[in-house]
């Protein structure tokens, strides 16, 4: 009986990457391959990479070294955004035998079939001029209850600090009809919640003259999908219509993730963002008016080139006034081929660190306020599979983490609960 090839996957970066790795790995679930954990010895290691920050690239190289340590004879295939942006650099990393960008990664199975058994047969595949015009749908199953559902890819915005348009190409998606077909496949797996993901999901449907709002209208009609959660939507694309849909339909989760990036209009202008801070605060007010208990998360970059102390304080004071639930704080990271490198004086790394710390403290305070303001809330929790120390976990509709004593019968079921006891880890105990 022919020995199965052991293949291991690892993913860096965003929900979009996780949904794609999961879809790609499902091609290896049967036949001559056996999927094994990344920390084990395997014949082939696949890393779905990220290039949003320098750190993400460093982590990729660490994983390559780990794979080589596990099995020096293995094939190491690095796929995705880092591969798309800088294939030569990756090909020079000891151990790497295959580099596939954001288009060819979906043909990984064929490329590996072609490639020989041992490293010596490496064929040094490189994504020379991969076109990024096609949209390849994907969704994760990963044994979870929530599926990361890729509905859009690429971006037409040109934010000064961002390499994603270079890595993922133009904004594109399938039609609503095709997207609904994929969503029905997710419903058939029994998963109850989908997390709509992409690069700029608010831009869904642009090439087909369709809208994100109309996609939401169709998604809520699918039996089997009980909860639809949106990942980040740009402030200028988060329309009153979308917020009203969330207010009106219980399947659309009261959870908004809005990339703000700075609370200073001069910095927003430098970044090439498409809104002012007033547009952002107007969105927050609209959400609080129509969906009072909503969870609102905001992304923020600190230490952007040229960001003065005064602009940072302006940003801090602006965010302090916003009725948001917490902030994802990112420290500016230099990226090649971006306008930001010419934007202005680099903020010293120690000062970037100080600003990041200050914003994280503000975020922690806002998170606590948000959690306490929901004490006594009657809501529904979707219980997840994983167990820790005899407890199982889940999230409310407005994305509050809860735990209860583990009960296998509850996995992937929703339960009506009342939030009362908040533990020291900001988790409500049921
Ligand atoms: S909207 Fe801006 S930050 Fe977001 S992916 Fe597009 S270019 Fe990058």
Short mmCIF file of C-alpha atoms and ligand atoms in Angstrom, two decimals:
data_model
loop_
_atom_site.label_atom_id
_atom_site.label_comp_id
_atom_site.label_asym_id
_atom_site.label_seq_id
_atom_site.Cartn_x
_atom_site.Cartn_y
_atom_site.Cartn_z
CA UNK A 1 0.00 0.00 0.00
CA UNK A 2 1.59 3.29 -1.17
CA UNK A 3 2.61 5.56 1.74
CA UNK A 4 0.51 8.74 1.90
CA UNK A 5 2.40 12.03 1.59
CA UNK A 6 2.18 13.98 4.84
CA UNK A 7 1.30 17.63 4.23
CA UNK A 8 1.05 20.41 6.81
CA UNK A 9 -0.47 23.88 6.50
CA UNK A 10 0.11 27.10 8.38
CA UNK A 11 -1.54 30.48 7.84
CA UNK A 12 -0.37 33.98 8.66
CA UNK A 13 -2.41 37.17 8.48
CA UNK A 14 -6.10 37.85 8.03
CA UNK A 15 -9.39 35.93 8.00
CA UNK A 16 -9.22 35.99 4.20
CA UNK A 17 -5.99 33.98 4.30
CA UNK A 18 -7.52 31.46 6.71
CA UNK A 19 -10.54 30.93 4.49
CA UNK A 20 -8.25 30.38 1.48
CA UNK A 21 -5.84 27.98 3.24
CA UNK A 22 -8.81 25.95 4.44
CA UNK A 23 -10.26 25.75 0.93
CA UNK A 24 -6.86 24.82 -0.59
CA UNK A 25 -6.15 22.20 2.11
CA UNK A 26 -9.50 20.48 1.48
CA UNK A 27 -8.08 19.40 -1.91
CA UNK A 28 -5.54 17.31 0.06
CA UNK A 29 -8.01 15.77 2.49
CA UNK A 30 -8.28 12.47 0.61
CA UNK A 31 -6.26 10.30 -1.81
CA UNK A 32 -2.48 10.18 -1.58
CA UNK A 33 -2.12 12.90 1.02
CA UNK A 34 -2.58 12.97 4.78
CA UNK A 35 -2.87 16.35 6.50
CA UNK A 36 -0.74 16.53 9.66
CA UNK A 37 -0.18 19.31 12.24
CA UNK A 38 2.56 21.80 11.28
CA UNK A 39 4.62 21.01 14.36
CA UNK A 40 4.94 17.37 13.27
CA UNK A 41 7.27 15.89 10.64
CA UNK A 42 5.79 16.21 7.15
CA UNK A 43 6.89 15.70 3.54
CA UNK A 44 5.41 19.00 2.44
CA UNK A 45 4.91 22.20 4.42
CA UNK A 46 2.65 24.95 3.07
CA UNK A 47 2.75 28.47 4.53
CA UNK A 48 0.05 30.92 3.40
CA UNK A 49 1.98 34.13 3.94
CA UNK A 50 1.21 37.78 4.79
CA UNK A 51 3.05 40.98 3.90
CA UNK A 52 1.07 43.65 5.77
CA UNK A 53 3.95 44.27 8.21
CA UNK A 54 7.67 43.46 8.47
CA UNK A 55 6.81 41.23 11.42
CA UNK A 56 4.50 39.10 9.30
CA UNK A 57 7.38 38.40 6.91
CA UNK A 58 9.67 37.58 9.83
CA UNK A 59 7.13 35.10 11.18
CA UNK A 60 7.02 33.45 7.76
CA UNK A 61 10.80 32.90 7.82
CA UNK A 62 10.53 31.49 11.35
CA UNK A 63 7.96 28.96 10.13
CA UNK A 64 10.24 27.97 7.23
CA UNK A 65 13.09 27.32 9.67
CA UNK A 66 10.71 25.34 11.90
CA UNK A 67 9.62 23.19 8.95
CA UNK A 68 13.23 22.56 7.97
CA UNK A 69 14.00 21.55 11.55
CA UNK A 70 11.06 19.14 11.58
CA UNK A 71 12.15 17.51 8.29
CA UNK A 72 15.21 18.79 6.36
CA UNK A 73 14.12 16.70 3.34
CA UNK A 74 10.68 18.28 3.08
CA UNK A 75 9.26 20.49 0.36
CA UNK A 76 8.40 23.98 1.66
CA UNK A 77 5.87 25.89 -0.39
CA UNK A 78 5.30 29.54 0.51
CA UNK A 79 2.10 30.93 -1.01
CA UNK A 80 0.04 34.12 -0.84
CA UNK A 81 0.78 37.81 -0.29
CA UNK A 82 4.48 37.77 0.67
CA UNK A 83 5.11 35.42 -2.28
CA UNK A 84 3.22 37.74 -4.61
CA UNK A 85 5.12 40.83 -3.47
CA UNK A 86 8.65 39.46 -3.07
CA UNK A 87 9.15 35.99 -4.62
CA UNK A 88 12.91 36.39 -5.18
CA UNK A 89 13.53 37.11 -1.49
CA UNK A 90 11.59 33.97 -0.52
CA UNK A 91 13.32 31.78 -3.08
CA UNK A 92 16.63 32.70 -1.43
CA UNK A 93 15.48 31.48 1.98
CA UNK A 94 17.12 28.09 2.67
CA UNK A 95 14.50 25.31 2.49
CA UNK A 96 11.98 27.05 0.24
CA UNK A 97 11.27 24.94 -2.84
CA UNK A 98 8.11 26.51 -4.18
CA UNK A 99 6.75 30.07 -4.20
CA UNK A 100 3.21 30.69 -5.47
CA UNK A 101 1.44 34.03 -5.48
CA UNK A 102 -2.22 34.90 -4.96
CA UNK A 103 -3.43 33.34 -8.15
CA UNK A 104 -1.29 30.23 -8.59
CA UNK A 105 -1.75 29.26 -4.92
CA UNK A 106 -5.16 27.85 -5.88
CA UNK A 107 -3.33 25.42 -8.22
CA UNK A 108 -1.04 24.21 -5.44
CA UNK A 109 -2.31 20.63 -5.79
CA UNK A 110 -1.29 20.48 -9.48
CA UNK A 111 2.06 22.15 -8.83
CA UNK A 112 2.86 19.59 -6.11
CA UNK A 113 1.72 16.73 -8.34
CA UNK A 114 4.21 17.96 -10.94
CA UNK A 115 6.98 18.49 -8.37
CA UNK A 116 9.03 15.37 -7.48
CA UNK A 117 9.23 13.57 -4.12
CA UNK A 118 12.39 15.00 -2.71
CA UNK A 119 13.84 18.41 -2.37
CA UNK A 120 16.39 17.72 -5.10
CA UNK A 121 13.47 17.67 -7.52
CA UNK A 122 12.48 21.18 -6.49
CA UNK A 123 11.15 23.10 -9.47
CA UNK A 124 11.55 26.59 -8.05
CA UNK A 125 8.14 27.70 -9.15
CA UNK A 126 7.79 31.50 -9.14
CA UNK A 127 4.68 33.58 -9.70
CA UNK A 128 6.12 35.42 -12.69
CA UNK A 129 3.52 38.03 -13.59
CA UNK A 130 0.59 36.21 -12.03
CA UNK A 131 -2.56 38.03 -13.07
CA UNK A 132 -4.85 38.77 -10.18
CA UNK A 133 -8.01 39.36 -12.18
CA UNK A 134 -9.90 36.19 -11.37
CA UNK A 135 -12.00 35.84 -8.24
CA UNK A 136 -11.71 32.46 -6.51
CA UNK A 137 -14.36 31.99 -3.77
CA UNK A 138 -13.45 30.17 -0.57
CA UNK A 139 -14.72 29.46 2.92
CA UNK A 140 -13.28 27.85 6.00
CA UNK A 141 -14.71 24.84 7.77
CA UNK A 142 -11.76 24.21 10.14
CA UNK A 143 -13.92 22.28 12.61
CA UNK A 144 -15.33 25.54 13.81
CA UNK A 145 -18.88 26.76 14.07
CA UNK A 146 -18.13 29.99 12.25
CA UNK A 147 -16.99 30.00 8.65
CA UNK A 148 -14.72 32.73 7.26
CA UNK A 149 -16.53 33.31 3.97
CA UNK A 150 -14.48 35.08 1.27
CA UNK A 151 -16.89 37.26 -0.73
CA UNK A 152 -14.47 39.81 -2.19
CA UNK A 153 -10.78 40.18 -3.05
CA UNK A 154 -8.35 42.97 -3.99
CA UNK A 155 -8.67 46.72 -3.51
CA UNK A 156 -8.88 49.82 -5.73
CA UNK A 157 -8.04 52.22 -2.92
CA UNK A 158 -4.49 53.57 -2.82
CA UNK A 159 -3.80 54.21 0.85
CA UNK A 160 -0.26 55.51 1.17
CA UNK A 161 0.97 52.91 3.67
CA UNK A 162 -0.60 49.79 2.17
CA UNK A 163 0.81 47.08 -0.10
CA UNK A 164 -2.37 45.00 -0.27
CA UNK A 165 -3.46 46.29 -3.70
CA UNK A 166 -0.04 45.19 -5.00
CA UNK A 167 -0.41 41.77 -3.36
CA UNK A 168 -4.04 41.12 -4.14
CA UNK A 169 -4.83 43.15 -7.26
CA UNK A 170 -7.99 45.03 -8.22
CA UNK A 171 -11.24 44.88 -6.25
CA UNK A 172 -13.38 41.98 -7.50
CA UNK A 173 -16.05 39.51 -6.41
CA UNK A 174 -18.49 36.99 -7.80
CA UNK A 175 -22.08 37.98 -8.60
CA UNK A 176 -24.69 37.83 -5.83
CA UNK A 177 -26.19 34.67 -7.41
CA UNK A 178 -22.80 32.88 -7.44
CA UNK A 179 -22.02 34.07 -3.91
CA UNK A 180 -25.34 32.74 -2.65
CA UNK A 181 -24.55 29.37 -4.23
CA UNK A 182 -21.32 29.21 -2.19
CA UNK A 183 -23.19 30.33 0.93
CA UNK A 184 -25.61 27.42 0.46
CA UNK A 185 -22.60 25.07 0.44
CA UNK A 186 -21.59 26.52 3.79
CA UNK A 187 -25.12 26.01 5.13
CA UNK A 188 -24.90 22.37 4.00
CA UNK A 189 -21.87 21.86 6.27
CA UNK A 190 -24.05 22.63 9.30
CA UNK A 191 -22.08 25.70 10.38
CA UNK A 192 -24.42 28.32 11.76
CA UNK A 193 -22.40 31.52 11.38
CA UNK A 194 -20.55 33.07 8.45
CA UNK A 195 -18.02 35.89 8.81
CA UNK A 196 -18.01 37.85 5.55
CA UNK A 197 -14.40 38.53 4.68
CA UNK A 198 -12.31 40.00 1.92
CA UNK A 199 -9.96 42.95 1.47
CA UNK A 200 -12.57 45.72 1.01
CA UNK A 201 -15.94 43.96 1.38
CA UNK A 202 -17.95 47.19 1.22
CA UNK A 203 -16.83 47.29 -2.42
CA UNK A 204 -18.55 43.95 -3.14
CA UNK A 205 -20.32 43.69 -6.50
CA UNK A 206 -18.77 46.79 -8.08
CA UNK A 207 -17.73 44.97 -11.28
CA UNK A 208 -21.23 43.50 -11.65
CA UNK A 209 -23.25 46.61 -10.86
CA UNK A 210 -24.42 44.97 -7.64
CA UNK A 211 -24.15 46.15 -4.01
CA UNK A 212 -23.02 44.79 -0.66
CA UNK A 213 -26.40 45.76 0.83
CA UNK A 214 -28.25 43.64 -1.72
CA UNK A 215 -25.93 40.72 -1.00
CA UNK A 216 -26.89 41.00 2.68
CA UNK A 217 -30.58 41.01 1.70
CA UNK A 218 -30.09 37.69 -0.15
CA UNK A 219 -27.85 36.06 2.47
CA UNK A 220 -30.40 36.44 5.29
CA UNK A 221 -32.83 34.34 3.26
CA UNK A 222 -30.65 31.20 3.37
CA UNK A 223 -31.97 28.50 5.70
CA UNK A 224 -29.33 27.02 7.93
CA UNK A 225 -27.24 30.18 8.21
CA UNK A 226 -28.41 31.76 11.46
CA UNK A 227 -25.77 34.45 11.93
CA UNK A 228 -24.01 36.71 9.43
CA UNK A 229 -21.10 38.77 10.76
CA UNK A 230 -19.30 41.44 8.72
CA UNK A 231 -15.56 41.92 8.90
CA UNK A 232 -14.22 45.44 8.34
CA UNK A 233 -16.14 47.89 6.14
CA UNK A 234 -14.52 51.21 5.13
CA UNK A 235 -16.21 54.26 6.75
CA UNK A 236 -17.06 55.74 3.34
CA UNK A 237 -18.72 52.46 2.29
CA UNK A 238 -20.68 51.84 5.51
CA UNK A 239 -23.98 53.32 4.32
CA UNK A 240 -27.12 54.11 6.33
CA UNK A 241 -28.76 51.36 4.24
CA UNK A 242 -26.33 48.71 5.58
CA UNK A 243 -26.72 49.92 9.18
CA UNK A 244 -30.53 49.89 8.79
CA UNK A 245 -30.39 46.30 7.45
CA UNK A 246 -28.45 45.24 10.55
CA UNK A 247 -31.01 47.01 12.75
CA UNK A 248 -33.92 45.30 10.96
CA UNK A 249 -32.69 41.72 10.50
CA UNK A 250 -31.79 39.50 13.48
CA UNK A 251 -29.54 37.33 11.29
CA UNK A 252 -27.20 40.29 10.70
CA UNK A 253 -24.98 40.55 13.77
CA UNK A 254 -24.81 43.93 15.59
CA UNK A 255 -21.03 44.01 15.19
CA UNK A 256 -19.18 46.63 13.14
CA UNK A 257 -15.46 46.78 12.39
CA UNK A 258 -14.49 50.14 10.91
CA UNK A 259 -10.90 51.06 9.91
CA UNK A 260 -10.36 54.64 11.17
CA UNK A 261 -6.54 54.65 11.03
CA UNK A 262 -6.21 58.19 12.48
CA UNK A 263 -8.31 60.71 14.40
CA UNK A 264 -6.50 63.60 12.74
CA UNK A 265 -7.74 64.92 9.38
CA UNK A 266 -4.26 66.07 8.34
CA UNK A 267 -2.89 62.55 8.90
CA UNK A 268 -5.93 60.97 7.16
CA UNK A 269 -5.18 63.21 4.16
CA UNK A 270 -1.51 62.17 4.17
CA UNK A 271 -2.60 58.53 4.30
CA UNK A 272 -4.84 59.04 1.28
CA UNK A 273 -7.90 57.83 3.19
CA UNK A 274 -11.31 58.64 1.61
CA UNK A 275 -13.11 60.25 4.55
CA UNK A 276 -12.67 62.78 7.32
CA UNK A 277 -12.93 62.07 11.03
CA UNK A 278 -16.42 63.60 10.98
CA UNK A 279 -17.56 60.99 8.49
CA UNK A 280 -16.33 58.34 10.94
CA UNK A 281 -18.03 59.92 13.96
CA UNK A 282 -21.21 60.29 11.94
CA UNK A 283 -21.16 56.53 11.28
CA UNK A 284 -20.75 55.83 14.99
CA UNK A 285 -23.70 58.08 15.84
CA UNK A 286 -25.86 56.38 13.20
CA UNK A 287 -25.00 52.92 14.53
CA UNK A 288 -25.72 53.92 18.15
CA UNK A 289 -29.03 55.45 17.01
CA UNK A 290 -30.21 52.33 15.14
CA UNK A 291 -28.29 49.50 16.87
CA UNK A 292 -27.62 50.70 20.47
CA UNK A 293 -25.93 47.49 21.77
CA UNK A 294 -23.71 47.06 18.73
CA UNK A 295 -20.06 46.17 19.18
CA UNK A 296 -17.96 48.71 17.27
CA UNK A 297 -14.27 48.00 16.74
CA UNK A 298 -11.96 50.47 15.01
CA UNK A 299 -8.51 50.00 13.44
CA UNK A 300 -5.89 52.64 14.16
CA UNK A 301 -2.31 53.21 12.97
CA UNK A 302 0.04 55.06 15.35
CA UNK A 303 3.39 56.59 14.43
CA UNK A 304 2.54 57.28 10.79
CA UNK A 305 5.45 59.13 9.10
CA UNK A 306 5.24 62.83 9.90
CA UNK A 307 2.58 62.31 12.64
CA UNK A 308 3.38 65.12 15.11
CA UNK A 309 2.80 64.97 18.85
CA UNK A 310 -0.08 67.42 18.33
CA UNK A 311 -1.68 65.25 15.64
CA UNK A 312 -1.31 62.17 17.86
CA UNK A 313 -3.00 63.99 20.75
CA UNK A 314 -5.74 65.22 18.41
CA UNK A 315 -6.26 61.60 17.33
CA UNK A 316 -6.27 60.40 20.95
CA UNK A 317 -8.81 63.02 22.08
CA UNK A 318 -11.02 62.30 19.06
CA UNK A 319 -11.10 58.55 19.72
CA UNK A 320 -11.65 59.11 23.45
CA UNK A 321 -14.93 60.90 22.56
CA UNK A 322 -16.16 58.14 20.21
CA UNK A 323 -18.71 55.63 21.59
CA UNK A 324 -16.77 52.63 20.28
CA UNK A 325 -16.11 49.28 21.99
CA UNK A 326 -12.38 48.82 21.44
CA UNK A 327 -9.51 49.66 19.09
CA UNK A 328 -7.13 47.44 17.11
CA UNK A 329 -3.91 49.44 17.45
CA UNK A 330 -1.27 48.94 14.75
CA UNK A 331 2.16 50.52 14.85
CA UNK A 332 3.16 51.95 11.47
CA UNK A 333 5.39 49.50 9.54
CA UNK A 334 7.56 50.62 6.61
CA UNK A 335 6.50 48.88 3.40
CA UNK A 336 8.46 49.00 0.14
CA UNK A 337 6.77 50.61 -2.89
CA UNK A 338 4.43 52.71 -0.73
CA UNK A 339 3.99 56.50 -0.83
CA UNK A 340 4.15 56.67 2.98
CA UNK A 341 7.91 56.26 2.82
CA UNK A 342 8.07 59.76 1.35
CA UNK A 343 5.31 61.10 3.62
CA UNK A 344 7.46 62.75 6.26
CA UNK A 345 9.85 62.37 9.12
CA UNK A 346 9.83 58.80 10.46
CA UNK A 347 8.54 58.71 14.03
CA UNK A 348 11.22 57.16 16.25
CA UNK A 349 10.45 53.51 17.08
CA UNK A 350 10.45 54.23 20.84
CA UNK A 351 7.97 57.04 20.29
CA UNK A 352 5.81 54.77 18.10
CA UNK A 353 5.86 52.28 20.96
CA UNK A 354 4.85 54.93 23.51
CA UNK A 355 1.93 56.08 21.34
CA UNK A 356 0.81 52.49 20.77
CA UNK A 357 0.86 51.82 24.52
CA UNK A 358 -1.20 54.93 25.24
CA UNK A 359 -3.84 53.94 22.63
CA UNK A 360 -3.97 50.36 23.90
CA UNK A 361 -4.67 51.62 27.43
CA UNK A 362 -7.52 53.71 26.04
CA UNK A 363 -8.82 50.67 24.15
CA UNK A 364 -8.76 48.52 27.30
CA UNK A 365 -10.77 51.17 29.16
CA UNK A 366 -13.35 51.36 26.35
CA UNK A 367 -13.59 47.55 26.19
CA UNK A 368 -14.34 47.33 29.91
CA UNK A 369 -16.97 50.07 29.63
CA UNK A 370 -18.56 48.24 26.68
CA UNK A 371 -18.64 44.92 28.53
CA UNK A 372 -20.07 46.44 31.72
CA UNK A 373 -22.69 48.40 29.74
CA UNK A 374 -23.96 45.03 28.51
CA UNK A 375 -24.43 43.54 31.97
CA UNK A 376 -28.00 42.20 32.21
CA UNK A 377 -28.32 41.99 28.41
CA UNK A 378 -30.52 39.14 27.16
CA UNK A 379 -28.91 37.77 24.01
CA UNK A 380 -27.99 34.58 22.14
CA UNK A 381 -24.69 32.75 22.23
CA UNK A 382 -23.37 30.33 19.60
CA UNK A 383 -21.33 27.72 21.49
CA UNK A 384 -18.06 26.70 19.85
CA UNK A 385 -16.29 23.34 19.69
CA UNK A 386 -13.10 23.92 21.65
CA UNK A 387 -12.94 23.17 25.38
CA UNK A 388 -10.49 24.67 27.89
CA UNK A 389 -10.23 23.54 31.52
CA UNK A 390 -13.74 22.03 31.40
CA UNK A 391 -15.28 25.17 29.91
CA UNK A 392 -16.61 25.87 26.43
CA UNK A 393 -16.78 29.31 24.82
CA UNK A 394 -18.94 31.23 22.44
CA UNK A 395 -19.78 34.74 21.29
CA UNK A 396 -22.93 36.76 21.68
CA UNK A 397 -24.44 38.50 18.66
CA UNK A 398 -22.60 41.68 19.62
CA UNK A 399 -19.33 39.73 19.85
CA UNK A 400 -18.98 39.41 23.64
CA UNK A 401 -17.09 36.32 24.73
CA UNK A 402 -18.92 34.01 27.15
CA UNK A 403 -18.10 30.70 28.78
CA UNK A 404 -19.97 27.87 30.49
CA UNK A 405 -19.26 24.37 31.74
CA UNK A 406 -18.41 22.15 28.77
CA UNK A 407 -21.33 20.15 27.38
CA UNK A 408 -20.71 18.39 24.04
CA UNK A 409 -24.43 18.52 23.22
CA UNK A 410 -24.23 22.30 23.16
CA UNK A 411 -21.48 22.53 20.49
CA UNK A 412 -22.64 24.50 17.44
CA UNK A 413 -25.98 25.38 19.06
CA UNK A 414 -27.30 28.78 20.01
CA UNK A 415 -28.63 29.46 23.50
CA UNK A 416 -30.56 32.41 24.95
CA UNK A 417 -28.58 33.81 27.89
CA UNK A 418 -28.46 36.78 30.26
CA UNK A 419 -25.05 38.41 30.83
CA UNK A 420 -24.39 38.79 34.56
CA UNK A 421 -20.99 37.69 35.83
CA UNK A 422 -17.91 39.18 34.13
CA UNK A 423 -14.68 37.41 35.09
CA UNK A 424 -11.19 38.86 35.38
CA UNK A 425 -10.46 37.91 31.74
CA UNK A 426 -13.36 40.02 30.41
CA UNK A 427 -15.44 36.88 29.74
CA UNK A 428 -19.03 36.55 30.93
CA UNK A 429 -19.69 33.34 32.86
CA UNK A 430 -23.05 31.71 32.14
S1 LIG B 1 -8.57 50.23 1.75
FE1 LIG B 1 -6.50 51.04 1.89
S2 LIG B 1 -5.65 50.00 3.68
FE2 LIG B 1 -7.41 48.82 3.03
S3 LIG B 1 -6.61 47.25 1.65
FE3 LIG B 1 -7.26 48.99 0.41
S4 LIG B 1 -5.40 50.22 0.13
FE4 LIG B 1 -5.05 48.84 1.86
#
